[in-house]
PDB file of C-alpha atoms in Angstrom:
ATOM      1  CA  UNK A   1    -134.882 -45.087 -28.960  1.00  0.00           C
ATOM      2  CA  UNK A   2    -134.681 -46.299 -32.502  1.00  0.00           C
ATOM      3  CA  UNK A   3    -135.980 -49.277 -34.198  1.00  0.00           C
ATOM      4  CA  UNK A   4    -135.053 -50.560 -37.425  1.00  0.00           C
ATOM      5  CA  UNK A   5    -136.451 -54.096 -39.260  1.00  0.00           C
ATOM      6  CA  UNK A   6    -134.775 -54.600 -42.421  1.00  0.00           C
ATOM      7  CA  UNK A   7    -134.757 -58.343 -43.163  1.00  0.00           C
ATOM      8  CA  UNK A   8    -136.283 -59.614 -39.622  1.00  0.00           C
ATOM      9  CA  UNK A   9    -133.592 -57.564 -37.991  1.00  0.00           C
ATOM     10  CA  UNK A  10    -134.320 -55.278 -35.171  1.00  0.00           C
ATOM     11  CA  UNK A  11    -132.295 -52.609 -33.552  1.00  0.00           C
ATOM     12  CA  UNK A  12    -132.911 -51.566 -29.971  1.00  0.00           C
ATOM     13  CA  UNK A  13    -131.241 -48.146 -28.792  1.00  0.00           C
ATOM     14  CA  UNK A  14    -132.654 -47.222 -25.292  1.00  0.00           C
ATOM     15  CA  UNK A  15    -131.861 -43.733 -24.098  1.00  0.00           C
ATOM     16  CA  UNK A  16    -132.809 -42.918 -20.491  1.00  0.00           C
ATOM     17  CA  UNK A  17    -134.666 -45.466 -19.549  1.00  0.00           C
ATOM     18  CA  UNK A  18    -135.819 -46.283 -15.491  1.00  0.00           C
ATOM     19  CA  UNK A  19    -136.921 -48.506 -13.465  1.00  0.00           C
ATOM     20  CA  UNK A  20    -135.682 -50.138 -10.723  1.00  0.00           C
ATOM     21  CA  UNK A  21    -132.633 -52.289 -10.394  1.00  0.00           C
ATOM     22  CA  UNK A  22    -130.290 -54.262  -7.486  1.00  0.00           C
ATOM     23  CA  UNK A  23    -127.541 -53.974  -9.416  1.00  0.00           C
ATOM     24  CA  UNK A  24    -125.420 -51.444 -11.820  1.00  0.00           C
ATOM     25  CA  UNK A  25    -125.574 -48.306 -12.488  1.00  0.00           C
ATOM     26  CA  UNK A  26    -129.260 -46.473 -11.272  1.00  0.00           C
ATOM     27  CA  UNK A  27    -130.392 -43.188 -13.296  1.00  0.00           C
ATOM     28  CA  UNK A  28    -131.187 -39.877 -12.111  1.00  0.00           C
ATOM     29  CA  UNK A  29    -134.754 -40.829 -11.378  1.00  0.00           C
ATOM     30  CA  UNK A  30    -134.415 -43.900  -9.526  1.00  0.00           C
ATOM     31  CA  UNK A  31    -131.374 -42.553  -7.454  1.00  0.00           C
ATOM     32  CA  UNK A  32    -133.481 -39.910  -5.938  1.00  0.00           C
ATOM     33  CA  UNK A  33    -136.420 -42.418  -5.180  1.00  0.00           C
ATOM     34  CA  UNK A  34    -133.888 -44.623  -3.728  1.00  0.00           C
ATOM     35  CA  UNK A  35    -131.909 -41.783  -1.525  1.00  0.00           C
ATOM     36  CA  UNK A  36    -135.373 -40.413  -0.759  1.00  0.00           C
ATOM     37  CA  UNK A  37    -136.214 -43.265   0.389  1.00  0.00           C
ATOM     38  CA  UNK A  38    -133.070 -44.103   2.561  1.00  0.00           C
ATOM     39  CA  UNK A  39    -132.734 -40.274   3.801  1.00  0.00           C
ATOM     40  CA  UNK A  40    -129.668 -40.115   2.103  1.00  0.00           C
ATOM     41  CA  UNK A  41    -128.516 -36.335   0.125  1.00  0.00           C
ATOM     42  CA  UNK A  42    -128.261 -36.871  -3.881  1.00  0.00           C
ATOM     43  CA  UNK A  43    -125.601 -35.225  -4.843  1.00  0.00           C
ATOM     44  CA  UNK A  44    -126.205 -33.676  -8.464  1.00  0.00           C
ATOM     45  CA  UNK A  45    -123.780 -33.457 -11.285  1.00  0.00           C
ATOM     46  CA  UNK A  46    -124.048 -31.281 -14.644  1.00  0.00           C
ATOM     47  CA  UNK A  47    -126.531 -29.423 -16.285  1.00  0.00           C
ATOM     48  CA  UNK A  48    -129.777 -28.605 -14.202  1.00  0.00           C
ATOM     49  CA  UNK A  49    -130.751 -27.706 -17.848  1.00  0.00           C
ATOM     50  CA  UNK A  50    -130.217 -31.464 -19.183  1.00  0.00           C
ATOM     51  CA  UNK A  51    -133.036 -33.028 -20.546  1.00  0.00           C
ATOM     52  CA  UNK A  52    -134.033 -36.465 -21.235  1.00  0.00           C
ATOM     53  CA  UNK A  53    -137.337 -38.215 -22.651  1.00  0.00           C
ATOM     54  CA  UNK A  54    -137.524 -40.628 -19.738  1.00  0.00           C
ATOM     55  CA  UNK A  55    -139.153 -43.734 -20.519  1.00  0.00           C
ATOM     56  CA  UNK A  56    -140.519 -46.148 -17.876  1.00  0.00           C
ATOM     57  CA  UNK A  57    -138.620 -49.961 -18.121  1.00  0.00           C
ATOM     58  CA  UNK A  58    -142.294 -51.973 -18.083  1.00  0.00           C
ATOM     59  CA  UNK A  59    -143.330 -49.645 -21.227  1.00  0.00           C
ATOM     60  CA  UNK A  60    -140.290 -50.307 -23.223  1.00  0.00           C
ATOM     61  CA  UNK A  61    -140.755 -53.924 -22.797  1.00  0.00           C
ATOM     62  CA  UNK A  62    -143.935 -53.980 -24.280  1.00  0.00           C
ATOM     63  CA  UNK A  63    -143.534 -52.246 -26.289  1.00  0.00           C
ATOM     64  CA  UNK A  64    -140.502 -54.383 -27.728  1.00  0.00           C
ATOM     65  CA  UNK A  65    -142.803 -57.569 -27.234  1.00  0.00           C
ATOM     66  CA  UNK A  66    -145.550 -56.209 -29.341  1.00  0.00           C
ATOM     67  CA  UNK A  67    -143.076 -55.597 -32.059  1.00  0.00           C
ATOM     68  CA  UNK A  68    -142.115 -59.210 -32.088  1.00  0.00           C
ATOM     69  CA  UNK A  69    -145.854 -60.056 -32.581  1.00  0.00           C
ATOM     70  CA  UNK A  70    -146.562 -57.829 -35.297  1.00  0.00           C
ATOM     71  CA  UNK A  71    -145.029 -58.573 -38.198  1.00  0.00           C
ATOM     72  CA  UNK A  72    -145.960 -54.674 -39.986  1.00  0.00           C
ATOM     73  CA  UNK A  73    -144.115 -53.236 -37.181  1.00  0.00           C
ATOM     74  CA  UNK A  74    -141.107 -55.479 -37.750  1.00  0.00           C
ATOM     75  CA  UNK A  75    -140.794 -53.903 -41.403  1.00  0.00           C
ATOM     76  CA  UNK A  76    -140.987 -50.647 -40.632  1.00  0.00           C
ATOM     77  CA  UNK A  77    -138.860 -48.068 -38.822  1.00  0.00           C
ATOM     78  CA  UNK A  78    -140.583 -47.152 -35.400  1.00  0.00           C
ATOM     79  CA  UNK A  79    -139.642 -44.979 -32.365  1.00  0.00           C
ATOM     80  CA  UNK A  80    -141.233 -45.422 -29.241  1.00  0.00           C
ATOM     81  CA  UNK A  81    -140.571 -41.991 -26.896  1.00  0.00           C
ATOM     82  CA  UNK A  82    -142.238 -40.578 -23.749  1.00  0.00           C
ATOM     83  CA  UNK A  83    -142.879 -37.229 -25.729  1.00  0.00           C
ATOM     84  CA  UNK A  84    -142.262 -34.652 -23.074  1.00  0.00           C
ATOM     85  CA  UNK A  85    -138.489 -34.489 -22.790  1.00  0.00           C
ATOM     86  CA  UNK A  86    -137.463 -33.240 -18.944  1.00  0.00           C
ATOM     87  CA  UNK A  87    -134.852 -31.244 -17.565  1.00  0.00           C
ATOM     88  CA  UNK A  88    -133.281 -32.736 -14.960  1.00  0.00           C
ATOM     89  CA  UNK A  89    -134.140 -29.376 -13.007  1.00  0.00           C
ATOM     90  CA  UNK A  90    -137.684 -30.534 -13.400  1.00  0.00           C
ATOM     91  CA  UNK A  91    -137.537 -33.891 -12.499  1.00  0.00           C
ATOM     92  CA  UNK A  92    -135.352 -32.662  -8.954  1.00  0.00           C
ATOM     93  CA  UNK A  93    -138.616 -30.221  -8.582  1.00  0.00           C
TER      94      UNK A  93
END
């Protein structure tokens, strides 16, 4: 996730974030909480090797609020990551 604030503007680029949703498309994580949870198989594509810097929904978004507060943020590049990137091999163990 990048985040750039030249001239009051900001640019958001999320990158594997989860949480939950009713609608579109769900993310590794939350489709194996949600077939878990159903007793339903996941069936895995790609890479068990893949990894991601998964980043919980609720932290991104305040972490975006706080950045609306704070004017020194807004002038500054900033990157807001997890800082333990997973394979997806990890997260199915």
């Amino acid at each position: 996730l990048s985040r750039l604030g030249p001239e009051g503007v900001a640019i958001y680029r999320p990158s594997a974030v989860y949480g939950w949703t009713r609608r579109g498309r769900r993310g590794l994580v939350m489709t194996l909480l949600a077939n878990g949870l159903g007793c339903r198989v996941t069936t895995i594509v790609g890479s068990l090797d893949t990894a991601r810097d998964y980043l919980w929904v609720r932290d991104l978004a305040n972490w975006m609020l706080a950045g609306l507060h704070d004017p020194r943020r807004q002038a500054e590049p900033s990157i807001l990551a997890a800082g333990r990137p997973m394979a997806m091999g990890e997260v199915l163990h």
